[in-house]
Amino acid sequence: MIDESHNLSNVATLNNRLARLLARQSQALILASATPHNGRKESFAELVRLLDPSAVRPDGELVKEELKRPRGTPPPAQHRGS
């Protein structure tokens, strides 16, 4: 569990680097903060990326299908036309 998680949204900070390390080594991660979100799309994307890296594209866009999938479950198989 990481409190004051609003401090993690800047990828250039040591806080963010530590959070990324912990996220990779943990089965579960809880981010908590009583500070209101700053409204920046990039900040929100970085917090989501800590919880599930596959839910955010490199350009910062959220992948809606990944957000709906429970963490740790494999993505559905891609169906190909014949």
N, CA, C and O atoms as a MOPAC input file, in Angstrom:
PM7 MOZYME 1SCF
protein

 N      0.84600 1    -1.16200 1     0.00000 1
 C      0.00000 1     0.00000 1     0.00000 1
 C      0.89600 1     1.23100 1     0.00000 1
 O      1.84200 1     1.33000 1     0.78200 1
 N      0.58600 1     2.15600 1    -0.88200 1
 C      1.34500 1     3.40200 1    -0.96400 1
 C      0.38600 1     4.56000 1    -0.71200 1
 O     -0.55000 1     4.78400 1    -1.48000 1
 N      0.62900 1     5.28700 1     0.36400 1
 C     -0.17700 1     6.47000 1     0.68000 1
 C      0.44800 1     7.68200 1    -0.00700 1
 O      1.60900 1     7.64900 1    -0.41500 1
 N     -0.32900 1     8.73800 1    -0.12700 1
 C      0.11900 1     9.96800 1    -0.79800 1
 C      0.53500 1     9.67400 1    -2.23600 1
 O      1.51500 1    10.22300 1    -2.74000 1
 N     -0.22700 1     8.80000 1    -2.88400 1
 C      0.13400 1     8.34500 1    -4.22500 1
 C      0.09900 1     9.45000 1    -5.27600 1
 O      0.62000 1     9.26500 1    -6.37600 1
 N     -0.50000 1    10.58500 1    -4.96000 1
 C     -0.45500 1    11.69800 1    -5.91400 1
 C      0.98500 1    12.13000 1    -6.18600 1
 O      1.26000 1    12.77400 1    -7.19800 1
 N      1.89900 1    11.77700 1    -5.28900 1
 C      3.31900 1    12.10500 1    -5.47000 1
 C      4.03100 1    11.16000 1    -6.44200 1
 O      5.22600 1    11.31800 1    -6.69200 1
 N      3.31500 1    10.19300 1    -6.98300 1
 C      3.92700 1     9.20400 1    -7.87400 1
 C      3.72400 1     9.51100 1    -9.34400 1
 O      4.30400 1     8.83500 1   -10.19400 1
 N      2.92200 1    10.50400 1    -9.66600 1
 C      2.53200 1    10.72200 1   -11.06000 1
 C      3.63900 1    11.29800 1   -11.93600 1
 O      3.53900 1    11.25300 1   -13.16200 1
 N      4.68300 1    11.83200 1   -11.33400 1
 C      5.80700 1    12.37700 1   -12.11100 1
 C      6.85300 1    11.27900 1   -12.29500 1
 O      7.48600 1    10.84700 1   -11.33200 1
 N      7.03000 1    10.83200 1   -13.53400 1
 C      7.94900 1     9.71700 1   -13.80900 1
 C      9.41000 1    10.05800 1   -13.53700 1
 O     10.24600 1     9.15600 1   -13.48000 1
 N      9.73300 1    11.32400 1   -13.36900 1
 C     11.12000 1    11.73700 1   -13.15500 1
 C     11.52900 1    11.71500 1   -11.67800 1
 O     12.65800 1    12.08100 1   -11.35000 1
 N     10.62900 1    11.29300 1   -10.78400 1
 C     10.94800 1    11.33900 1    -9.36000 1
 C     11.41300 1     9.98800 1    -8.82900 1
 O     11.11900 1     8.94200 1    -9.40800 1
 N     12.13000 1    10.02900 1    -7.73800 1
 C     12.53800 1     8.79400 1    -7.07100 1
 C     11.32300 1     8.06900 1    -6.50100 1
 O     11.30400 1     6.83900 1    -6.45000 1
 N     10.30800 1     8.82000 1    -6.07400 1
 C      9.07600 1     8.19700 1    -5.57900 1
 C      8.47400 1     7.29200 1    -6.65000 1
 O      8.06300 1     6.16800 1    -6.36100 1
 N      8.42400 1     7.78000 1    -7.87200 1
 C      7.86100 1     7.00300 1    -8.97300 1
 C      8.72200 1     5.78000 1    -9.25800 1
 O      8.19800 1     4.68700 1    -9.47100 1
 N     10.01800 1     5.95400 1    -9.26400 1
 C     10.91700 1     4.82100 1    -9.52600 1
 C     10.74000 1     3.72300 1    -8.48200 1
 O     10.70500 1     2.53800 1    -8.81500 1
 N     10.62800 1     4.12900 1    -7.21100 1
 C     10.41600 1     3.15400 1    -6.14500 1
 C      9.06100 1     2.46900 1    -6.30600 1
 O      8.95700 1     1.25400 1    -6.13700 1
 N      8.03800 1     3.23000 1    -6.62800 1
 C      6.70100 1     2.65400 1    -6.81400 1
 C      6.69800 1     1.64300 1    -7.96000 1
 O      6.06200 1     0.59400 1    -7.85300 1
 N      7.39400 1     1.94100 1    -9.04400 1
 C      7.47900 1     0.99400 1   -10.16700 1
 C      8.16000 1    -0.30300 1    -9.74100 1
 O      7.72100 1    -1.39300 1   -10.10800 1
 N      9.22000 1    -0.17800 1    -8.97400 1
 C      9.92500 1    -1.35400 1    -8.47100 1
 C      9.01200 1    -2.18500 1    -7.57300 1
 O      8.93300 1    -3.40500 1    -7.72300 1
 N      8.33200 1    -1.53500 1    -6.65300 1
 C      7.42500 1    -2.24500 1    -5.75200 1
 C      6.26900 1    -2.89100 1    -6.51000 1
 O      5.86300 1    -4.00900 1    -6.19500 1
 N      5.74500 1    -2.18900 1    -7.50400 1
 C      4.62800 1    -2.71700 1    -8.28600 1
 C      5.02400 1    -4.00000 1    -9.00900 1
 O      4.23700 1    -4.94500 1    -9.07300 1
 N      6.23700 1    -4.03800 1    -9.55100 1
 C      6.70000 1    -5.23600 1   -10.26700 1
 C      6.92200 1    -6.42100 1    -9.32800 1
 O      6.78900 1    -7.57400 1    -9.73700 1
 N      7.25900 1    -6.13500 1    -8.06900 1
 C      7.59800 1    -7.18600 1    -7.11700 1
 C      6.41900 1    -7.62900 1    -6.25400 1
 O      6.56100 1    -8.55000 1    -5.44900 1
 N      5.26200 1    -6.99000 1    -6.40600 1
 C      4.11400 1    -7.24900 1    -5.53500 1
 C      2.98700 1    -7.93400 1    -6.29100 1
 O      2.79700 1    -7.71500 1    -7.48700 1
 N      2.24500 1    -8.76300 1    -5.57400 1
 C      1.06900 1    -9.39500 1    -6.16900 1
 C     -0.09600 1    -8.41400 1    -6.23500 1
 O     -0.95900 1    -8.52900 1    -7.10600 1
 N     -0.12300 1    -7.45500 1    -5.32200 1
 C     -1.21600 1    -6.47700 1    -5.27400 1
 C     -0.63400 1    -5.11600 1    -4.91300 1
 O      0.39600 1    -5.02100 1    -4.24500 1
 N     -1.29800 1    -4.08600 1    -5.35800 1
 C     -0.84500 1    -2.72600 1    -5.07100 1
 C     -2.06500 1    -1.85800 1    -4.81600 1
 O     -3.01000 1    -1.84600 1    -5.60600 1
 N     -2.03600 1    -1.14000 1    -3.71500 1
 C     -3.10000 1    -0.19500 1    -3.38800 1
 C     -2.48000 1     1.19400 1    -3.35300 1
 O     -1.51100 1     1.43700 1    -2.63500 1
 N     -3.04900 1     2.09800 1    -4.13700 1
 C     -2.60700 1     3.49000 1    -4.14100 1
 C     -3.66000 1     4.31700 1    -3.42300 1
 O     -4.84000 1     4.25800 1    -3.76900 1
 N     -3.24000 1     5.08900 1    -2.42300 1
 C     -4.18100 1     5.89800 1    -1.64600 1
 C     -3.71700 1     7.35100 1    -1.60700 1
 O     -2.51900 1     7.63200 1    -1.57300 1
 N     -4.67000 1     8.25400 1    -1.61200 1
 C     -4.36200 1     9.67700 1    -1.49000 1
 C     -5.65000 1    10.42800 1    -1.19200 1
 O     -6.68900 1    10.16000 1    -1.79400 1
 N     -5.57500 1    11.36900 1    -0.26200 1
 C     -6.72800 1    12.23200 1     0.02100 1
 C     -6.62300 1    13.52600 1    -0.77700 1
 O     -7.53400 1    14.35400 1    -0.74400 1
 N     -5.52300 1    13.70000 1    -1.48900 1
 C     -5.32300 1    14.89900 1    -2.30000 1
 C     -6.09000 1    14.73600 1    -3.61500 1
 O     -5.94900 1    13.71700 1    -4.29100 1
 N     -6.89400 1    15.72700 1    -3.97600 1
 C     -7.64100 1    15.63000 1    -5.23500 1
 C     -6.70000 1    15.49800 1    -6.43500 1
 O     -5.59400 1    16.03700 1    -6.44100 1
 N     -7.16300 1    14.77900 1    -7.43200 1
 C     -6.39400 1    14.60400 1    -8.66000 1
 C     -6.19900 1    15.96400 1    -9.32800 1
 O     -7.07800 1    16.82400 1    -9.26700 1
 N     -5.04700 1    16.15400 1    -9.96300 1
 C     -4.74400 1    17.44500 1   -10.58700 1
 C     -5.44200 1    17.65700 1   -11.92600 1
 O     -5.34400 1    18.73500 1   -12.51300 1
 N     -6.14500 1    16.63600 1   -12.41400 1
 C     -6.89100 1    16.76800 1   -13.66200 1
 C     -6.08100 1    16.52400 1   -14.92200 1
 O     -6.63800 1    16.50900 1   -16.02000 1
 N     -4.79600 1    16.33600 1   -14.78700 1
 C     -3.95300 1    16.10200 1   -15.97200 1
 C     -4.05300 1    14.63900 1   -16.40000 1
 O     -3.87800 1    13.72300 1   -15.59600 1
 N     -4.33400 1    14.45000 1   -17.66700 1
 C     -4.47800 1    13.11300 1   -18.23700 1
 C     -3.21000 1    12.28100 1   -18.03400 1
 O     -3.29000 1    11.08800 1   -17.74200 1
 N     -2.04900 1    12.90400 1   -18.18500 1
 C     -0.77300 1    12.19300 1   -18.04100 1
 C     -0.57500 1    11.69100 1   -16.61200 1
 O     -0.06400 1    10.59100 1   -16.40100 1
 N     -0.97800 1    12.49300 1   -15.64300 1
 C     -0.83900 1    12.09600 1   -14.23600 1
 C     -1.69000 1    10.87300 1   -13.93800 1
 O     -1.23200 1     9.92100 1   -13.30600 1
 N     -2.94300 1    10.91100 1   -14.40400 1
 C     -3.84300 1     9.77900 1   -14.18100 1
 C     -3.31700 1     8.53100 1   -14.88400 1
 O     -3.34400 1     7.43900 1   -14.31600 1
 N     -2.84500 1     8.68700 1   -16.10300 1
 C     -2.31700 1     7.55500 1   -16.85800 1
 C     -1.14300 1     6.91700 1   -16.13400 1
 O     -1.01800 1     5.69200 1   -16.12400 1
 N     -0.28600 1     7.71800 1   -15.53200 1
 C      0.86800 1     7.16200 1   -14.82800 1
 C      0.43400 1     6.36800 1   -13.59900 1
 O      1.02000 1     5.32700 1   -13.30500 1
 N     -0.57100 1     6.83500 1   -12.88300 1
 C     -1.06600 1     6.08600 1   -11.72600 1
 C     -1.68700 1     4.76300 1   -12.17300 1
 O     -1.46900 1     3.73100 1   -11.53800 1
 N     -2.45000 1     4.78900 1   -13.25100 1
 C     -3.02600 1     3.55600 1   -13.78800 1
 C     -1.91400 1     2.62400 1   -14.25100 1
 O     -1.99000 1     1.41300 1   -14.03900 1
 N     -0.88300 1     3.17600 1   -14.88100 1
 C      0.24600 1     2.37400 1   -15.36800 1
 C      0.92600 1     1.62900 1   -14.20800 1
 O      1.37700 1     0.49700 1   -14.38400 1
 N      0.99900 1     2.25000 1   -13.03900 1
 C      1.58900 1     1.57500 1   -11.88000 1
 C      0.75700 1     0.36000 1   -11.47800 1
 O      1.30200 1    -0.66500 1   -11.06800 1
 N     -0.55800 1     0.47900 1   -11.59800 1
 C     -1.44400 1    -0.61700 1   -11.22500 1
 C     -1.47800 1    -1.70600 1   -12.28700 1
 O     -1.52900 1    -2.89300 1   -11.96500 1
 N     -1.44800 1    -1.30200 1   -13.55700 1
 C     -1.50600 1    -2.26700 1   -14.65500 1
 C     -0.85900 1    -1.65500 1   -15.89700 1
 O     -1.51800 1    -0.91900 1   -16.63200 1
 N      0.41100 1    -1.94700 1   -16.14100 1
 C      1.11200 1    -1.34700 1   -17.28300 1
 C      0.44000 1    -1.59200 1   -18.63100 1
 O      0.55100 1    -0.76300 1   -19.53500 1
 N     -0.25200 1    -2.71400 1   -18.77600 1
 C     -0.88600 1    -3.00800 1   -20.06000 1
 C     -2.12300 1    -2.15300 1   -20.30700 1
 O     -2.65500 1    -2.15800 1   -21.41700 1
 N     -2.58600 1    -1.42800 1   -19.31500 1
 C     -3.79700 1    -0.60800 1   -19.44900 1
 C     -3.51400 1     0.77800 1   -20.02100 1
 O     -4.44000 1     1.55700 1   -20.24600 1
 N     -2.23400 1     1.09000 1   -20.25800 1
 C     -1.86800 1     2.41200 1   -20.78100 1
 C     -0.89800 1     2.23000 1   -21.93800 1
 O      0.13400 1     1.57400 1   -21.79800 1
 N     -1.23400 1     2.81100 1   -23.07500 1
 C     -0.34200 1     2.76300 1   -24.23500 1
 C      0.86200 1     3.67000 1   -23.99500 1
 O      0.80700 1     4.54000 1   -23.12600 1
 N      1.93700 1     3.48700 1   -24.73800 1
 C      3.11700 1     4.35300 1   -24.57900 1
 C      2.80900 1     5.84400 1   -24.74500 1
 O      3.48300 1     6.68900 1   -24.15600 1
 N      1.77900 1     6.16600 1   -25.55700 1
 C      1.43400 1     7.57500 1   -25.75600 1
 C      0.55500 1     8.13000 1   -24.63100 1
 O      0.17000 1     9.29900 1   -24.66400 1
 N      0.23800 1     7.29400 1   -23.63600 1
 C     -0.54500 1     7.74300 1   -22.49100 1
 C     -2.03900 1     7.50900 1   -22.60400 1
 O     -2.78500 1     7.80500 1   -21.67100 1
 N     -2.48700 1     6.97900 1   -23.74100 1
 C     -3.91200 1     6.68200 1   -23.91000 1
 C     -4.26700 1     5.41600 1   -23.13400 1
 O     -3.50700 1     4.44800 1   -23.12500 1
 N     -5.42900 1     5.43800 1   -22.48500 1
 C     -5.88700 1     4.27100 1   -21.74600 1
 C     -6.46900 1     3.24200 1   -22.70600 1
 O     -7.11400 1     3.59100 1   -23.69400 1
 N     -6.23500 1     1.98400 1   -22.40500 1
 C     -6.76400 1     0.87400 1   -23.19700 1
 C     -8.00200 1     0.36800 1   -22.45200 1
 O     -7.88500 1    -0.35800 1   -21.46600 1
 N     -9.17900 1     0.75400 1   -22.92800 1
 C    -10.42200 1     0.45400 1   -22.20800 1
 C    -10.61200 1    -1.03000 1   -21.94600 1
 O    -11.07600 1    -1.41000 1   -20.87100 1
 N    -10.26200 1    -1.87900 1   -22.91200 1
 C    -10.43000 1    -3.31400 1   -22.72800 1
 C     -9.57900 1    -3.82700 1   -21.56600 1
 O    -10.00500 1    -4.71000 1   -20.82200 1
 N     -8.39500 1    -3.27700 1   -21.41700 1
 C     -7.49800 1    -3.69600 1   -20.32900 1
 C     -8.00000 1    -3.20100 1   -18.98000 1
 O     -7.81400 1    -3.87500 1   -17.96700 1
 N     -8.62700 1    -2.04100 1   -18.95200 1
 C     -9.14600 1    -1.50600 1   -17.70000 1
 C    -10.29200 1    -2.35800 1   -17.16700 1
 O    -10.50000 1    -2.42300 1   -15.95600 1
 N    -11.02800 1    -3.00400 1   -18.04800 1
 C    -12.16200 1    -3.83600 1   -17.64600 1
 C    -11.72500 1    -5.22300 1   -17.19500 1
 O    -12.46700 1    -5.90700 1   -16.48900 1
 N    -10.53000 1    -5.64600 1   -17.59400 1
 C    -10.03800 1    -6.99400 1   -17.29600 1
 C     -9.40600 1    -7.02200 1   -15.91000 1
 O     -8.55800 1    -6.17900 1   -15.61600 1
 N     -9.79200 1    -7.97300 1   -15.03900 1
 C     -9.15800 1    -8.07400 1   -13.71900 1
 C     -7.65700 1    -8.29600 1   -13.84300 1
 O     -7.20900 1    -9.04500 1   -14.71100 1
 N     -6.88400 1    -7.65400 1   -12.98600 1
 C     -5.42500 1    -7.78900 1   -13.02600 1
 C     -5.02900 1    -9.24600 1   -12.84700 1
 O     -5.57400 1    -9.95200 1   -11.99900 1
 N     -4.09000 1    -9.67900 1   -13.64400 1
 C     -3.57500 1   -11.03600 1   -13.54500 1
 C     -4.27800 1   -12.03300 1   -14.44500 1
 O     -3.82600 1   -13.16900 1   -14.58400 1
 N     -5.38300 1   -11.62000 1   -15.06100 1
 C     -6.05300 1   -12.53200 1   -15.98900 1
 C     -5.53400 1   -12.27200 1   -17.39200 1
 O     -5.30400 1   -11.12200 1   -17.76500 1
 N     -5.34600 1   -13.32700 1   -18.17100 1
 C     -4.81600 1   -13.12700 1   -19.52500 1
 C     -5.85000 1   -12.43500 1   -20.41200 1
 O     -7.05300 1   -12.59300 1   -20.20800 1
 N     -5.37900 1   -11.67100 1   -21.39500 1
 C     -6.31500 1   -11.04000 1   -22.33000 1
 C     -7.01900 1   -12.10600 1   -23.15500 1
 O     -6.47700 1   -13.19000 1   -23.36900 1
 N     -8.24200 1   -11.79700 1   -23.62400 1
 C     -8.95200 1   -12.77900 1   -24.45600 1
 C     -8.19700 1   -13.03700 1   -25.76000 1
 O     -7.47700 1   -12.17100 1   -26.25700 1
 N     -8.37100 1   -14.23000 1   -26.30000 1
 C     -7.69500 1   -14.59700 1   -27.55600 1
 C     -8.20100 1   -13.73200 1   -28.67800 1
 O     -9.39000 1   -13.42100 1   -28.75100 1
 N     -7.30500 1   -13.34600 1   -29.54400 1
 C     -7.66500 1   -12.55600 1   -30.71600 1
 C     -8.26000 1   -13.48500 1   -31.76200 1
 O     -7.67000 1   -14.51700 1   -32.08100 1
 N     -9.42300 1   -13.13100 1   -32.29800 1
 C    -10.05000 1   -13.92500 1   -33.34500 1
 C     -9.61000 1   -13.38400 1   -34.69200 1
 O     -9.67100 1   -12.17800 1   -34.93300 1
 N     -9.17600 1   -14.25700 1   -35.55400 1
 C     -8.73400 1   -13.86200 1   -36.88500 1
 C     -9.71300 1   -14.38700 1   -37.92400 1
 O    -10.23300 1   -15.49700 1   -37.81700 1
 N     -9.94300 1   -13.57300 1   -38.91000 1
 C    -10.81100 1   -13.99900 1   -40.01200 1
 C    -10.12700 1   -15.03900 1   -40.87400 1
 O     -8.89800 1   -15.08400 1   -40.93700 1
 N    -10.91400 1   -15.88300 1   -41.54500 1
 C    -10.29000 1   -16.92100 1   -42.37900 1
 C    -10.05400 1   -16.45000 1   -43.76900 1
 O     -9.53600 1   -17.20100 1   -44.59600 1

